[in-house]
Short mmCIF file of C-alpha atoms in Angstrom, two decimals:
data_model
loop_
_atom_site.label_atom_id
_atom_site.label_comp_id
_atom_site.label_asym_id
_atom_site.label_seq_id
_atom_site.Cartn_x
_atom_site.Cartn_y
_atom_site.Cartn_z
CA GLU A 1 120.62 96.33 15.83
CA PHE A 2 122.14 99.08 17.74
CA SER A 3 120.15 100.33 20.70
CA LEU A 4 119.92 103.90 22.08
CA THR A 5 120.16 102.45 25.63
CA ALA A 6 123.77 101.35 25.03
CA LEU A 7 124.84 104.99 24.01
CA PRO A 8 125.17 106.68 27.41
CA PRO A 9 127.91 104.38 28.65
CA LEU A 10 129.77 104.83 25.46
CA LEU A 11 129.62 108.52 25.65
CA PHE A 12 132.31 109.00 28.15
CA PRO A 13 134.98 106.64 26.74
CA THR A 14 134.30 108.16 23.31
CA TYR A 15 134.42 111.78 24.50
CA PHE A 16 137.99 111.19 26.37
CA ASN A 17 139.36 109.16 23.33
CA CYS A 18 138.60 112.03 21.11
CA HIS A 19 139.69 114.58 23.52
CA THR A 20 143.11 112.89 23.93
CA PHE A 21 143.76 113.14 20.17
CA TYR A 22 142.74 116.64 20.41
CA ILE A 23 145.18 117.73 23.25
CA ALA A 24 147.85 115.69 21.43
CA TYR A 25 147.31 117.66 18.25
CA THR A 26 146.58 121.23 19.50
CA LYS A 27 149.80 120.81 21.98
CA ARG A 28 151.85 119.42 19.20
CA TYR A 29 152.77 116.27 20.99
CA TRP A 30 153.65 114.55 17.89
CA VAL A 31 155.45 111.61 19.30
CA ASP A 32 152.50 110.89 21.82
CA LEU A 33 149.95 111.02 18.68
CA ALA A 34 152.29 108.78 16.76
CA TRP A 35 152.21 106.19 19.36
CA MET A 36 148.47 106.49 19.72
CA MET A 37 147.93 106.01 15.91
CA THR A 38 150.26 103.07 16.12
CA PHE A 39 147.78 101.49 18.57
CA TYR A 40 144.85 101.97 16.52
CA ILE A 41 146.50 100.93 13.44
CA ARG A 42 147.50 97.72 14.97
CA PHE A 43 144.18 97.22 16.74
CA PHE A 44 142.17 97.64 13.66
CA TYR A 45 144.71 95.67 11.49
CA THR A 46 144.56 92.68 13.83
CA TYR A 47 140.95 92.62 14.53
CA GLY A 48 139.81 93.85 11.13
CA LEU A 49 141.41 90.53 9.69
CA LEU A 50 139.24 88.62 11.97
CA LEU A 51 136.02 90.52 12.00
CA GLU A 52 134.00 93.05 10.02
CA ILE A 53 134.10 96.74 10.97
CA LYS A 54 131.05 96.97 12.85
CA SER A 55 132.06 93.99 15.15
CA VAL A 56 135.68 95.67 15.49
CA LEU A 57 134.09 99.01 16.59
CA ALA A 58 131.64 97.31 18.87
CA TYR A 59 134.39 95.07 20.55
CA TYR A 60 136.58 98.21 20.83
CA PHE A 61 133.92 100.32 22.50
CA ILE A 62 132.70 97.64 24.87
CA LEU A 63 136.20 97.08 26.06
CA ARG A 64 136.40 100.95 26.46
CA MET A 65 133.31 100.99 28.50
CA LEU A 66 134.51 98.13 30.75
CA GLU A 67 137.97 99.50 31.09
CA SER A 68 136.10 102.89 32.36
CA SER A 69 134.02 101.27 34.79
CA TRP A 70 136.94 99.40 36.17
CA PHE A 71 139.13 102.44 36.39
CA VAL A 72 136.46 104.43 38.38
CA TRP A 73 135.78 101.60 40.64
CA VAL A 74 139.58 101.04 41.49
CA SER A 75 140.47 104.85 41.63
CA GLN A 76 137.49 106.14 43.49
CA MET A 77 137.00 103.64 46.09
CA ASN A 78 140.40 104.65 47.78
CA HIS A 79 139.48 108.43 47.65
CA ILE A 80 135.57 109.11 47.77
CA PRO A 81 135.06 108.12 51.42
CA MET A 82 137.70 110.36 52.81
CA ASP A 83 137.21 114.03 54.32
CA ILE A 84 139.63 116.60 53.15
CA TYR A 85 140.12 119.64 54.84
CA TYR A 86 141.95 122.30 52.98
CA ASP A 87 142.44 124.81 55.51
CA LYS A 88 144.83 122.92 57.76
CA ASN A 89 147.69 123.75 55.70
CA LEU A 90 149.48 120.43 56.11
CA ASP A 91 152.39 119.22 54.11
CA TRP A 92 151.73 117.16 50.94
CA ALA A 93 152.59 113.92 52.16
CA SER A 94 150.07 114.33 55.31
CA THR A 95 147.43 115.76 52.91
CA GLN A 96 147.79 112.55 50.67
CA LEU A 97 147.42 110.26 53.71
CA GLN A 98 144.37 112.00 54.77
CA ALA A 99 142.86 111.93 51.20
CA THR A 100 143.16 108.26 50.68
CA CYS A 101 142.52 104.98 52.31
CA ASN A 102 143.28 101.20 51.98
CA VAL A 103 140.45 99.09 51.07
CA GLU A 104 139.43 95.92 52.86
CA GLN A 105 141.58 93.10 51.70
CA SER A 106 140.09 90.16 50.00
CA LEU A 107 141.15 87.68 47.36
CA PHE A 108 138.64 89.55 44.97
CA ASN A 109 139.92 93.15 45.85
CA ASP A 110 143.49 92.01 45.51
CA TRP A 111 143.01 90.58 42.09
CA PHE A 112 140.54 93.14 40.63
CA THR A 113 142.19 96.11 41.65
CA GLY A 114 145.96 94.75 40.96
CA HIS A 115 146.69 95.35 44.70
CA LEU A 116 145.82 99.01 44.43
CA ASN A 117 143.40 98.51 47.31
CA PHE A 118 146.50 99.28 49.28
CA GLN A 119 146.33 102.90 48.32
CA ILE A 120 148.30 104.29 50.97
CA GLU A 121 151.30 102.16 50.32
CA HIS A 122 150.81 102.82 46.52
#
C-alpha cells in the first residue's frame, strides 16, 4: 500500500522530470526529446519484462529520489559554506574560487562524490 508520507520526496524528481520534457517540447529540442524517449522505452521495456508496472514505477521513482539526494549532497557541500561578495567586481575565475571549496578528503568522500569533493580542481 502506498503511503502519503512517501509522496513529498518524490515530488521534486517528478516535477523536474516532467519539466524537462516540457522544456524539450516547447523549445522544439526534438533530438533531445527523442533521446529522452529512448531512455524511457528501454527502461520500461527492460524492467517491464521482469516486474509488474507498479514495481517498475516504484523502482524508477525510488532511484530518482536517491539520485536527487545524492546530487544535492555532492553539489551543495562545495558551495553552501562559502561567502560570495558580488560587489567586488572580480574576474570570473576569482569569483569561482571564492564561491567554492574543497571538502575534506576521506575514503568515503572520494568514493561517494566521485572525487567532486575536490571542487576547486574540478
